[in-house]
Amino acid sequence: MRKGMFYGLLFTAPAILGFAIFTLGPMIASLVLSLTNYNVFKEQTAFTGLDNYMRLFSGEDELFYKSLGITFYFVVLRVPAVILLSFGIALLLNLNVKGRAIFRTIIYLPSIVPAVASAMIWMWLLNPDLGLINSLLSRLHLPTSNWLYGEGSVIPSVVLTTLWGIGSTVIIFLAGLSGIPRQYYEAIEVDGGGWFRKLSHVTVPMVTPTIFFNTIMTIIGSFQVFNEAYILTQGGPNNQSLFYVFYLWRTGFRDAEMGYASALAWILFVIILFFTFIVFRTSKSWVYYEGGDRA
Amino acid sequence: MSQPRKSVFITLALVLMLAAVLSACSNSGTPSPDTSASSGNSGSKENIKLRMTVWGSPEEVAPYKKAIQNFEAKHPNVKVELQHIAADYDTKLTTMVAGNDVPDIAMMESGTIAFPMAEQGKFYNLQEFLDTDTEISPDTLVPNITYSLEPGNVIGIGPGPESFALFYNEDIFKDAGIEPPPSNVADAWTWDEFVEVAKKLTMDTNGKTAADPDFDPKKIKQYGANISTWWGVYSNFIYSNGGDFISADGKTFGLNQPEAVEALQKISDLMNVHHVSPSPVQSKNIPATNVALQTKKVAMTVDGQWASAGLAQSKFNFNVGVMPVMKEPVTTVVCGMFSIFKSSKHPQEAWELLKALLDPEASIDMLTAGTWMPSPKDWYTDPALLAKWTENLDARPSGYKEAVVDVILTKGHQTPTGYVKNFNNIMDLVNPALDKVWLGQQTAQEAMDSIAAKVQAQIKGRRDIKE
């Protein structure tokens, strides 16, 4: 074995081992368990083949479809909101204004607040009776909302609370923006183009790899939404925020039906895989890599 | 392309190696039978270690420690390792069971994983210990604090019973010139009397009460009452009205029956018709009972007697009366339980430890602080013992003996989590439907009827009757 190879393996071993022990191993285990009726409290576990999956898809488990629908709704609302908003903020933060570092810090700051703490803050802010947001709205004679406590408003409200933590997405956009060579903008200036031309002909095409990356990560993260249901709503009101992963957790850890929960987990895995794949496939037509063909 | 393929090979080799190492580890762990354990409960003085898990605040854990000290002093060969799991207790315990790393004795909650575990035979039948024990028996304990999988199979005994009562701020009543809630069951308010008083004590920011036609329910400063939408609280009124979660024969859903529906509707009306109790949305602004009463956000509240502890610390004039009665005076008795795992190698010692944990002397601090009530009956009936935890204490106001002590002995009702099979799955259907009732979007009858068919499919019977 070449010396370089040896050191390469040595230094990557912690990551490889970590992956194998804490990710790959449990994944294989859960795939196997998803084919059984494994209940943590039961001594006997029987291999039941695809029974769990049949039970899920047959419509017997209404909450499966319900939680899936709710999660899709959340993803559809949240992904465009996160991408557009964080891109817009990144554009602003990329302007050469005084105190730029401070603004950047402020935008990033919420991302380091623990999820539980910020969830508690949002619960207060969105309180229908005493919350700051409704107070402001009613003072401005605008309609108020039940926010997290209304059946129709709970998902948009949860989306709103998660937008608070987009700092890290903004940072990645900023990195992408700062990599755009200045001469492209200068070329447009020479040609007499304004800010819109710069945006549409240089900025957006040049950051498509970043948009691509952020979109994929946001989709994956949104499908896995859990904290919000666990802390803010407990799935209510009337199951309207019963997110998929929350339902999965409830099945696995409260009802101890680990086999069934594993099946739920694998279905989510396939769904995420599918959407990631779709985005990858379409990326060929819109992601532009500098110094290369379109990807 | 040889490079990536090679690395795949190496990764595979690593994984295989790892698997080998792991299985070797677990192999070395399982055999080597514990020779000392086989002597079991023969009374020999070999050193024994018992492991116990509990939840609770530091104050609640303190008496366990004291009980363990007492126990260890009496049994010098036994060492007890107390594992305090402050958060996500059930998740942790489920994981421990999955990993075959189970404590000998554990605090369990009847509403969550205790019965699912018991159904899989995870616990000792404590009836066998109760039958032979000379010190305690079901008759020496307060009623409704043992939990049974089925008649004759006791899976847990509660260390501290808890009942419900009506806590109130005396100053609010004095200032309003209204007679406070009676503490004697015989004089208990009817529901309508309760609503009338609650109306007079509910006030908006303009100083108008809910009895006033100009009252603005959108700007309530002080609620006359607080009846939370937790089943622990509303179950009191369902039972009081003669209803139940499940029929007496265990065959049909009970919450869509007239008695239960009436009780649920009356509670919903408090929020949505009379505006005297905070709705689930409004109650997000209501602090804990002690603060809510002290700051006069709420005049009276139905809560578990554990609220006494916080109230005592808040230093204001609070008192306690009996809950309003719909038809019969009833209080739901709720408590955690201690269970002994079947996997314990020292069940006899674990049983002795369980008894030590039930000993009120060990938890006297929690009794005098107001959080707990004792389990042995004689602590309620023997005046000397009763005085120890009810007299001259901030946590035990003048109404306490009548409104709480007398009531729990004679009017107690078992918690639904203790006898309704499949309670969790039933409540998974009931709770979302009740959300609509509490918000005033549906009547109790509509909501309960709308889920009745689905709930019926989840009905699996009662634990307190033989099939």
mmCIF file of N, CA and C in Angstrom, chain B residues 162 201 337 397 449 464:
data_model
loop_
_atom_site.group_PDB
_atom_site.id
_atom_site.type_symbol
_atom_site.label_atom_id
_atom_site.label_comp_id
_atom_site.label_asym_id
_atom_site.label_seq_id
_atom_site.Cartn_x
_atom_site.Cartn_y
_atom_site.Cartn_z
ATOM 1 N N GLU B 162 -52.922 11.440 44.401
ATOM 2 C CA GLU B 162 -53.214 12.853 44.167
ATOM 3 C C GLU B 162 -54.670 12.957 43.762
ATOM 4 N N LEU B 201 -66.822 36.823 39.257
ATOM 5 C CA LEU B 201 -65.400 37.035 39.518
ATOM 6 C C LEU B 201 -64.590 37.203 38.230
ATOM 7 N N MET B 337 -46.508 5.248 39.511
ATOM 8 C CA MET B 337 -46.423 3.973 40.239
ATOM 9 C C MET B 337 -44.998 3.464 40.217
ATOM 10 N N PRO B 397 -54.065 24.616 53.945
ATOM 11 C CA PRO B 397 -54.946 25.653 54.461
ATOM 12 C C PRO B 397 -56.170 25.043 55.149
ATOM 13 N N ASP B 449 -69.644 12.204 18.553
ATOM 14 C CA ASP B 449 -70.293 11.316 17.589
ATOM 15 C C ASP B 449 -69.443 11.146 16.337
ATOM 16 N N ASP B 464 -60.437 -3.589 34.784
ATOM 17 C CA ASP B 464 -60.930 -3.873 36.130
ATOM 18 C C ASP B 464 -62.047 -4.909 36.142
#
